[in-house]
PDB file of C-alpha atoms in Angstrom:
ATOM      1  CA  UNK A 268     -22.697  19.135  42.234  1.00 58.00           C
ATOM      2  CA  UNK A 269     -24.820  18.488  39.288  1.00 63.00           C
ATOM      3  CA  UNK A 270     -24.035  19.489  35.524  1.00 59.00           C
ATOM      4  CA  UNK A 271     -25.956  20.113  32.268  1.00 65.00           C
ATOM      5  CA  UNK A 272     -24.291  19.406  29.009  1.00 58.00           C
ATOM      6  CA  UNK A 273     -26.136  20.376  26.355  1.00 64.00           C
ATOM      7  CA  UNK A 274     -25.275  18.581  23.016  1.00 60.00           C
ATOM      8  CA  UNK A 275     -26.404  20.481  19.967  1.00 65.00           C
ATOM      9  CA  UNK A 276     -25.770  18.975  16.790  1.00 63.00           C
ATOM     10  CA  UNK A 277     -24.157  15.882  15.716  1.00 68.00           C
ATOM     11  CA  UNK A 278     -20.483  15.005  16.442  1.00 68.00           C
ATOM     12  CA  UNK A 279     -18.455  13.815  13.481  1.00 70.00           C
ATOM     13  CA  UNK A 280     -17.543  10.293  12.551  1.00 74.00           C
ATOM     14  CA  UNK A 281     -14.380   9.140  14.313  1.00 73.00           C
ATOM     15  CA  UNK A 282     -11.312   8.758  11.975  1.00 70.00           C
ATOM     16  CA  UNK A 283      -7.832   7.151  12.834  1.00 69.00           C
ATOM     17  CA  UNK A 284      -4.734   8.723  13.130  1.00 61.00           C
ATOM     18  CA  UNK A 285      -1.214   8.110  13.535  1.00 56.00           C
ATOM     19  CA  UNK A 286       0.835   9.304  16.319  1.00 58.00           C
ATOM     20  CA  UNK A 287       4.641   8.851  16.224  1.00 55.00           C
ATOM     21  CA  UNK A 288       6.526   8.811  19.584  1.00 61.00           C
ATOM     22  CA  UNK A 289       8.448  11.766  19.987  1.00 57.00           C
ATOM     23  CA  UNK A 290      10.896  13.793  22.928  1.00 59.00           C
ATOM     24  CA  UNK A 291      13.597  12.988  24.946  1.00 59.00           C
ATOM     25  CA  UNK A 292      11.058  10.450  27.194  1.00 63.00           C
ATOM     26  CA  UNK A 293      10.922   8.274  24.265  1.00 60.00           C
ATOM     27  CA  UNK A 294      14.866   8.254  23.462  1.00 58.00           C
ATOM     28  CA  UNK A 295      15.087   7.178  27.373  1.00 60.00           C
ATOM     29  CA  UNK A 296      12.874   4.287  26.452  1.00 60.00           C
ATOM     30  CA  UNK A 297      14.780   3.045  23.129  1.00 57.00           C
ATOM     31  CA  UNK A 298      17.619   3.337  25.131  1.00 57.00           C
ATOM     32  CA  UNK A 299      16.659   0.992  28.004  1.00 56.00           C
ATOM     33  CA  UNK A 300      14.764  -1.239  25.230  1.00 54.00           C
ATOM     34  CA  UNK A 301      17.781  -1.963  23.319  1.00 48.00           C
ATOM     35  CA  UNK A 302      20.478  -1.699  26.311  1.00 48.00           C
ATOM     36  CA  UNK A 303      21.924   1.632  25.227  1.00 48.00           C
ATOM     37  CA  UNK A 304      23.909   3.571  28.218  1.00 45.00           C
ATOM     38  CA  UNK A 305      24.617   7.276  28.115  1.00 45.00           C
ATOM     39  CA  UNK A 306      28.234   7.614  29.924  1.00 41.00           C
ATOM     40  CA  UNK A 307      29.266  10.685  31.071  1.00 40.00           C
ATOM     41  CA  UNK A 308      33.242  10.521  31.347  1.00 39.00           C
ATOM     42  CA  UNK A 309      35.044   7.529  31.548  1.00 40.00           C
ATOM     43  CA  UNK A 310      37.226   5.484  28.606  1.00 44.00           C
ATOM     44  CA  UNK A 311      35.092   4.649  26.005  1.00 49.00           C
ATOM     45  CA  UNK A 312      35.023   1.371  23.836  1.00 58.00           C
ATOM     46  CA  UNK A 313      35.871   1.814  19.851  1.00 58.00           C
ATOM     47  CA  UNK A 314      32.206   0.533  19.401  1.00 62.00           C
ATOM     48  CA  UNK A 315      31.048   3.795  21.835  1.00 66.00           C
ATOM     49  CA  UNK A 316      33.158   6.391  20.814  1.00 74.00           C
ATOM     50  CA  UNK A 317      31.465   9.311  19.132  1.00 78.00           C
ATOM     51  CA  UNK A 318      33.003  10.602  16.127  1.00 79.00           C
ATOM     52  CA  UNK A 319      29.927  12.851  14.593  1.00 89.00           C
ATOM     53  CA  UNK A 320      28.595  16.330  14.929  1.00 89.00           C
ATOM     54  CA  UNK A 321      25.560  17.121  13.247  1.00 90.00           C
ATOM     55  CA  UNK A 322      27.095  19.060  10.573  1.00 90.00           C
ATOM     56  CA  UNK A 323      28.044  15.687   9.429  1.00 93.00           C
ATOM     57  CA  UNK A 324      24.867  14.414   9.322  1.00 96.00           C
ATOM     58  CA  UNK A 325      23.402  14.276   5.547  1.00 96.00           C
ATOM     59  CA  UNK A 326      19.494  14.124   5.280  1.00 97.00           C
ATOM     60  CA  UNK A 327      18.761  12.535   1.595  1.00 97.00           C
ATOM     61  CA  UNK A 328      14.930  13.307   1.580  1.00 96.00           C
ATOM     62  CA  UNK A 329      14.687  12.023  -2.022  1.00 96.00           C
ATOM     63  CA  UNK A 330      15.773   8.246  -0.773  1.00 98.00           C
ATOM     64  CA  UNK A 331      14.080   8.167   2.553  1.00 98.00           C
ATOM     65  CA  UNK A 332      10.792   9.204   0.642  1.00 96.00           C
ATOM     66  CA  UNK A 333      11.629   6.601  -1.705  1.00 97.00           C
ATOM     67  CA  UNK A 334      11.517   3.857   0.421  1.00 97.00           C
ATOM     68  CA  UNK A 335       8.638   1.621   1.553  1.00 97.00           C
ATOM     69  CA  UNK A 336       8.874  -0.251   5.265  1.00 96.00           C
ATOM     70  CA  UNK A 337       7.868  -3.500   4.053  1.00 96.00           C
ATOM     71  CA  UNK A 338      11.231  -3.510   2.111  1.00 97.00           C
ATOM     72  CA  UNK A 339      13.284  -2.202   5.172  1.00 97.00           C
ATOM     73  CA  UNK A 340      15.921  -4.868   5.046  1.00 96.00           C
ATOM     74  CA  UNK A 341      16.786  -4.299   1.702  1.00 96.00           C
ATOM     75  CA  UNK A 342      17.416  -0.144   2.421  1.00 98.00           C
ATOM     76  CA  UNK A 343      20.849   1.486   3.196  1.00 98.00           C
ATOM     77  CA  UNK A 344      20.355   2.344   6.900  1.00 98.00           C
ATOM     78  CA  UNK A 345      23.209   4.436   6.869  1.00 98.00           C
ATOM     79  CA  UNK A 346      21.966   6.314   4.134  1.00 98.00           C
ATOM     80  CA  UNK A 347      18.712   6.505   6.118  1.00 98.00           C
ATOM     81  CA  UNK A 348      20.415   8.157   9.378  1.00 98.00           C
ATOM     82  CA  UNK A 349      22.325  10.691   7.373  1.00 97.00           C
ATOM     83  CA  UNK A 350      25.709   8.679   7.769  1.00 97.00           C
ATOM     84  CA  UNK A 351      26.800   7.176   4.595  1.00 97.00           C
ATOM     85  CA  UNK A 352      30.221   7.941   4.775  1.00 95.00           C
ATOM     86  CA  UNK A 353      30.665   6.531   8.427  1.00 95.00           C
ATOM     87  CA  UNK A 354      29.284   2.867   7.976  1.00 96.00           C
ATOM     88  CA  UNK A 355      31.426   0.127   9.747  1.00 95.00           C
ATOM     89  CA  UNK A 356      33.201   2.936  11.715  1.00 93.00           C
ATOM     90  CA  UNK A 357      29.962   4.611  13.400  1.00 95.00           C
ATOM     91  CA  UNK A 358      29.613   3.831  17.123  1.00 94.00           C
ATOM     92  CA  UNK A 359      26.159   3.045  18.757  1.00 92.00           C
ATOM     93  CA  UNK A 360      26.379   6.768  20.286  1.00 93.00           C
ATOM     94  CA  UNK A 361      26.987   8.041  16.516  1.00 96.00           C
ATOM     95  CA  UNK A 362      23.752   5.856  15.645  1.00 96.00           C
ATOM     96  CA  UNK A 363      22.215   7.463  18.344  1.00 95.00           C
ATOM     97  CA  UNK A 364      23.327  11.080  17.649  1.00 96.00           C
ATOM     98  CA  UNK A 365      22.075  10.824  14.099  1.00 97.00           C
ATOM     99  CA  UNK A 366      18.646   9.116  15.176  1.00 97.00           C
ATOM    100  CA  UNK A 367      17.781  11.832  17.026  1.00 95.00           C
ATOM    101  CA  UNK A 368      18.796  14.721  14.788  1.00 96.00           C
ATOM    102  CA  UNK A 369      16.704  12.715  11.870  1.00 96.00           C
ATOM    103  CA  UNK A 370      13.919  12.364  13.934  1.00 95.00           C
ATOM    104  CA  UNK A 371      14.195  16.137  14.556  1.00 94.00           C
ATOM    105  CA  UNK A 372      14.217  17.350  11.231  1.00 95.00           C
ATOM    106  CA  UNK A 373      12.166  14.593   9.440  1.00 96.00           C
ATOM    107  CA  UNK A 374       9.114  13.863  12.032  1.00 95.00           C
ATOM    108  CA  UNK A 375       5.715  13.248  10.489  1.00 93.00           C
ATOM    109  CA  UNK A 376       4.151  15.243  13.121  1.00 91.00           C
ATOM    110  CA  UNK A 377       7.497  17.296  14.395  1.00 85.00           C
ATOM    111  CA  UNK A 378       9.075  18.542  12.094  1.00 84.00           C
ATOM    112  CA  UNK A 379       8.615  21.191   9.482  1.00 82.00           C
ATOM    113  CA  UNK A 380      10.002  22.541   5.947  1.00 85.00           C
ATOM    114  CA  UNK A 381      11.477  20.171   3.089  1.00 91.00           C
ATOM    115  CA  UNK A 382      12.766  17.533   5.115  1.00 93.00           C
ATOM    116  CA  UNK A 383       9.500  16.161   6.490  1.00 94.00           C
ATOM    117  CA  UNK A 384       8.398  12.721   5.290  1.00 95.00           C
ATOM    118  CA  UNK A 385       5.321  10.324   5.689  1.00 95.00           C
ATOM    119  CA  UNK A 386       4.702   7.632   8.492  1.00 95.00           C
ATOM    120  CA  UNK A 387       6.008   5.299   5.895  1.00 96.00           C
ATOM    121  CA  UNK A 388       8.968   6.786   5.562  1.00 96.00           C
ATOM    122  CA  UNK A 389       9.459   7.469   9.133  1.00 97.00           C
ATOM    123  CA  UNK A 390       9.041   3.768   9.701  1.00 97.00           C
ATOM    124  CA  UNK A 391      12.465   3.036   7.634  1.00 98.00           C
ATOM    125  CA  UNK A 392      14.203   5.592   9.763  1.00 98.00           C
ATOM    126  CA  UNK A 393      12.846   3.703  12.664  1.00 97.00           C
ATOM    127  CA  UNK A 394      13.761   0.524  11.346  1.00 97.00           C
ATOM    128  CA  UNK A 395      17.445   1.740  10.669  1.00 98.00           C
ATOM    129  CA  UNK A 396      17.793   3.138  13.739  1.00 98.00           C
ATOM    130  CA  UNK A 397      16.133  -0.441  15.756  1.00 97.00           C
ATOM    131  CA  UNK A 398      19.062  -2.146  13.420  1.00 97.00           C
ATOM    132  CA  UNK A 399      22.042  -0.366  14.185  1.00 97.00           C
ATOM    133  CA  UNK A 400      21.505   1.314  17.426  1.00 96.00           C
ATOM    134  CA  UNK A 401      22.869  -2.345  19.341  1.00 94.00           C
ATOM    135  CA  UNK A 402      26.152  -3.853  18.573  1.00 94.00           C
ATOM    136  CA  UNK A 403      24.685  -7.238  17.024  1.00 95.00           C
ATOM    137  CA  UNK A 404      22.117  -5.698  15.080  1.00 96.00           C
ATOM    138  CA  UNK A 405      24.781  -3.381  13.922  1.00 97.00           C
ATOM    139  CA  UNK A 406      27.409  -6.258  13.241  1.00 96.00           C
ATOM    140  CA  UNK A 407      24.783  -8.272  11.180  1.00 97.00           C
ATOM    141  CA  UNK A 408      24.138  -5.643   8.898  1.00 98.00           C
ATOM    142  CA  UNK A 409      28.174  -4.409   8.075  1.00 97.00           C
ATOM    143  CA  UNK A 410      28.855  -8.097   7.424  1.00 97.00           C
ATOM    144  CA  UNK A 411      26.677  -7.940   4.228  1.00 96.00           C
ATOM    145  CA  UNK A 412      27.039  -4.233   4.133  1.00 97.00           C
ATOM    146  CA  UNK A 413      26.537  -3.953  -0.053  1.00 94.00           C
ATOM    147  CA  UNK A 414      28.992  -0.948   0.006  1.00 96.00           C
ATOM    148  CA  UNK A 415      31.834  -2.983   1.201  1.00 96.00           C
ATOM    149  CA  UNK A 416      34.114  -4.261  -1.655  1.00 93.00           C
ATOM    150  CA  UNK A 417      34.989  -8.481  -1.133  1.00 92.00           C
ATOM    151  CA  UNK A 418      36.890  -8.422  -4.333  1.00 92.00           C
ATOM    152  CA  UNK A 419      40.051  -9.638  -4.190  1.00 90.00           C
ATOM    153  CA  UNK A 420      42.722  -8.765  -7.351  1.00 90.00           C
ATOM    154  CA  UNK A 421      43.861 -11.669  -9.365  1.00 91.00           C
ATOM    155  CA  UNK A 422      47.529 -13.037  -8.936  1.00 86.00           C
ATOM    156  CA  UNK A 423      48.683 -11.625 -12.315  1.00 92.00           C
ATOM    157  CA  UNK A 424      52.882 -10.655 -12.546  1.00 93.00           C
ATOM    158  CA  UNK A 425      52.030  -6.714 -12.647  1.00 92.00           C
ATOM    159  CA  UNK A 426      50.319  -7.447  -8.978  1.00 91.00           C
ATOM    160  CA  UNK A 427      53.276  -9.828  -7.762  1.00 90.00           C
ATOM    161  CA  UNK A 428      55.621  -6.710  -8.622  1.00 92.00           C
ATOM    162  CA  UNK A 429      53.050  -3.997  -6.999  1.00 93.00           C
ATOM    163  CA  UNK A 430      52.417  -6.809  -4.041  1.00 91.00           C
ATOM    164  CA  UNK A 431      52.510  -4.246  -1.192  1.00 93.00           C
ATOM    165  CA  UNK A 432      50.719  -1.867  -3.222  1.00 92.00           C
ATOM    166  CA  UNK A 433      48.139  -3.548  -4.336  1.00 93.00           C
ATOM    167  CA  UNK A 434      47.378  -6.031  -1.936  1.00 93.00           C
ATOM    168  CA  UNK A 435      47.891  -3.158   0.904  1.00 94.00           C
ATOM    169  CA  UNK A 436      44.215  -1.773   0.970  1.00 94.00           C
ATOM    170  CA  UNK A 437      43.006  -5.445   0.959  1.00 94.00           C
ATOM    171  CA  UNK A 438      44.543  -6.454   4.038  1.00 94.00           C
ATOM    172  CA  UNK A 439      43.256  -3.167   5.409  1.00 94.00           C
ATOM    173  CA  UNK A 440      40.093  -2.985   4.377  1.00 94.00           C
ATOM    174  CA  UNK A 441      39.674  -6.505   5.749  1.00 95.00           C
ATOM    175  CA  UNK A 442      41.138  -5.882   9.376  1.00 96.00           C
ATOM    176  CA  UNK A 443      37.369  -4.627   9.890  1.00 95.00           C
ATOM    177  CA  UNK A 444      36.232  -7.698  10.402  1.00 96.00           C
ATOM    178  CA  UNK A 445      38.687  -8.387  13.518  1.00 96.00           C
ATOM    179  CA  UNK A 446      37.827  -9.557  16.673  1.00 95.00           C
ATOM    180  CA  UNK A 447      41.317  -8.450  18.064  1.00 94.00           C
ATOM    181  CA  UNK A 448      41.733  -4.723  17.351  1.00 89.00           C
ATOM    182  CA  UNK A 449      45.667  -4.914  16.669  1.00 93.00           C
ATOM    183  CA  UNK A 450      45.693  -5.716  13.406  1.00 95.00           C
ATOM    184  CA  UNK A 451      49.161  -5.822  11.381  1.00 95.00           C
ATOM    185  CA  UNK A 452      49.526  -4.265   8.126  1.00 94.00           C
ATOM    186  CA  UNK A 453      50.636  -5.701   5.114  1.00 93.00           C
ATOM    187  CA  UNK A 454      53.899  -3.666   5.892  1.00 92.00           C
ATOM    188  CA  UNK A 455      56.593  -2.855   2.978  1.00 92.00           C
ATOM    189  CA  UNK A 456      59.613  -5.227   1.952  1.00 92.00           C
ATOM    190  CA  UNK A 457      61.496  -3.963   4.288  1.00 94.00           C
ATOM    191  CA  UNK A 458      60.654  -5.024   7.837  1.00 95.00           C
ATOM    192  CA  UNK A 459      62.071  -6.950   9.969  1.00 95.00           C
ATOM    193  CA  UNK A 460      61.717 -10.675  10.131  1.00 94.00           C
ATOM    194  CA  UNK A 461      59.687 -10.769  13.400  1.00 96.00           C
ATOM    195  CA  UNK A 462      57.320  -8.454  12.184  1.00 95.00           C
ATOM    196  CA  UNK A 463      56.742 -10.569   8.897  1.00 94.00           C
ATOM    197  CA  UNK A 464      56.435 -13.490  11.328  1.00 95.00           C
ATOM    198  CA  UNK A 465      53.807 -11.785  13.303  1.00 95.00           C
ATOM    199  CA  UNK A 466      51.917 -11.000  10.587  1.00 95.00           C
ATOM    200  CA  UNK A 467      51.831 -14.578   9.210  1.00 93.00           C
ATOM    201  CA  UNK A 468      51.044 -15.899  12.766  1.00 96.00           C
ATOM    202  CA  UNK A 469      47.697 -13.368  12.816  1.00 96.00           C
ATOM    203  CA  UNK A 470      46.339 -13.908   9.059  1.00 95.00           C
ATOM    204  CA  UNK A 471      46.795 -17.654   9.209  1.00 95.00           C
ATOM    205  CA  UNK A 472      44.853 -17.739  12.554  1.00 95.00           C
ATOM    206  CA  UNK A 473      42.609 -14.648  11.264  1.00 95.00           C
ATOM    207  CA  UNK A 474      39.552 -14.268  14.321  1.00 95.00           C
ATOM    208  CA  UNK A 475      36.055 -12.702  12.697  1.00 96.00           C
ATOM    209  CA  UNK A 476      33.332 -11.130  13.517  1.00 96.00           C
ATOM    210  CA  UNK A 477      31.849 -10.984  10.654  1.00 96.00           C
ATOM    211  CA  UNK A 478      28.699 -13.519  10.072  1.00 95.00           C
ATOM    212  CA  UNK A 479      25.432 -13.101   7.737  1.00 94.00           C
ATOM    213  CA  UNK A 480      22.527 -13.852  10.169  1.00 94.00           C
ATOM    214  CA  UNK A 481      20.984 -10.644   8.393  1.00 95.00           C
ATOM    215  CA  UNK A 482      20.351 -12.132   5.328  1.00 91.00           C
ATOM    216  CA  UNK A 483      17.543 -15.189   4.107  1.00 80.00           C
ATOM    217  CA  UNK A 484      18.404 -18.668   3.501  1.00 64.00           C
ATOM    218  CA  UNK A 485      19.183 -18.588   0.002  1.00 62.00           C
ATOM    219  CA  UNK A 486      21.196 -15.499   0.285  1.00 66.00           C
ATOM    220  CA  UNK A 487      23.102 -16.890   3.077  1.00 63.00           C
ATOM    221  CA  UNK A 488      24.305 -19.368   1.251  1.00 64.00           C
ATOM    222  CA  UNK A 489      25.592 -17.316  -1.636  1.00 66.00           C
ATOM    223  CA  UNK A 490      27.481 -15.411   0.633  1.00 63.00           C
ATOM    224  CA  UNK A 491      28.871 -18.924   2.200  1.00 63.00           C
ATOM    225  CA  UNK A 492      30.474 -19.753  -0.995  1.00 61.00           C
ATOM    226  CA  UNK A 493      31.675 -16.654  -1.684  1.00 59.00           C
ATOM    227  CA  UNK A 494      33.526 -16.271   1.976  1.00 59.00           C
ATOM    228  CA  UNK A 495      34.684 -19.733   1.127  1.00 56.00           C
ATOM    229  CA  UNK A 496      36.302 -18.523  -2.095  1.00 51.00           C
ATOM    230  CA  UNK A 497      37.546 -14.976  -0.525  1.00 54.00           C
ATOM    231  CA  UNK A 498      39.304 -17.385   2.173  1.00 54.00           C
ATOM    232  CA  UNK A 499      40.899 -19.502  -0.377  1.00 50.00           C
ATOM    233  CA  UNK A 500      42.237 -16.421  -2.446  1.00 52.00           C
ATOM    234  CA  UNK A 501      43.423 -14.145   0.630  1.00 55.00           C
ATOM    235  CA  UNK A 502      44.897 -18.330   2.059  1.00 53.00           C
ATOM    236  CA  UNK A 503      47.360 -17.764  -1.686  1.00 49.00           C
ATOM    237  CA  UNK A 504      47.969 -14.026  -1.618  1.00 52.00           C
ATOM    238  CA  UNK A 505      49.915 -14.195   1.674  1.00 54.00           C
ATOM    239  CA  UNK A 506      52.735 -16.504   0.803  1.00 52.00           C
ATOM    240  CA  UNK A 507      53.906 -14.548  -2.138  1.00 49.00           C
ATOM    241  CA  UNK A 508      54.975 -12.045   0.829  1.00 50.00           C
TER     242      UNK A 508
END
């Protein structure tokens, strides 16, 4: 069978256009790419618990338009996925959760109303998402996570007499960084000898995770020095215990 096409006219110059990956077929490929497993049932792992619901989820428009991909490593990807408040804490399936519902409202191509942004902007969400969504990506990032305070207070008689106090949150905030998951607390003056033993026995032999692979040259070794002097000051808070 033969056909006629007529051609009347003149077709238009051909002009390039972006097309961003969208639908659950591409979330089945980012998962397989970056070795993420959707378990149904079963004891999860701290680092795959879920702990969000969208409601949680907080779109700042304003930043994410803000930002421009070639500076992607210097951008708060948690701020980016709508999960500021979770940070160190968000699993890979809350990373996940919040990708998608991002990607929902804030598609190029997608999605509609105020919460639409560019393909440049897109790209950063991408690039958040590529970051966190694995457990080493995810690790390099909360080591040099700027919203994480690595001040420690000065040794001054008002903090010797407030030790537990003030020196509490510290020990706290650091456990983070833990490879082993029971962590003992600063406690009160109170406890029992074998618990203050214990607690001397982990800190002195403290096991971290924590490592700055994320950052350049020069700012890795800024944040050398400064571990270095964090370990010598948290080394002379814990014998005044």
């Amino acid at each position: 069978m033969t056909f006629t096409v007529d051609i009347r006219g003149s077709l238009s110059p051909p002009t390039t256009a972006f097309v961003y990956p969208f639908g659950s077929a591409y979330f089945d490929y980012q998962c397989s790419r970056y070795n993420l497993v959707d378990d149904e049932g079963g004891d999860d792992s701290e680092d795959e618990k879920e702990h969000l619901s969208e409601s949680d989820i907080v779109i700042d428009v304003k930043y994410i338009k803000s930002l421009e991909a070639k500076d992607w490593k210097d951008q708060d990807h948690y701020r980016v996925l709508g999960i500021p408040n979770l940070r160190v804490k968000a699993s890979t399936k809350d990373v996940k959760k919040a990708y998608k519902y991002m990607v929902l409202k804030c598609h190029p191509d997608k999605s509609q109303g105020n919460t639409k942004v560019d393909e440049e902007a897109f790209t950063c969400i991408q690039k958040a998402y590529e970051q966190l969504c694995v457990i080493d990506g995810k690790r390099a990032y909360d080591s040099v996570d700027p919203e994480f305070d690595d001040d420690v207070p000065n040794v001054t008689e008002h903090n010797k007499q407030n030790f537990y106090k003030v020196f509490g949150i510290i020990i706290e905030n650091n456990a983070q960084w833990s490879m082993n998951k029971n962590v003992p607390t600063l406690g009160t003056e109170i406890d029992e000898i074998d618990y203050v033993n214990d607690f001397y026995n982990f800190w002195y032999d403290f096991k971290s995770w924590r490592e700055y692979s994320y950052l350049d040259e020069e700012e890795r070794d800024k944040a050398d020095c400064k571990k270095e002097k964090s370990t010598d000051c948290d080394s002379a808070l814990i014998p005044l215990l």
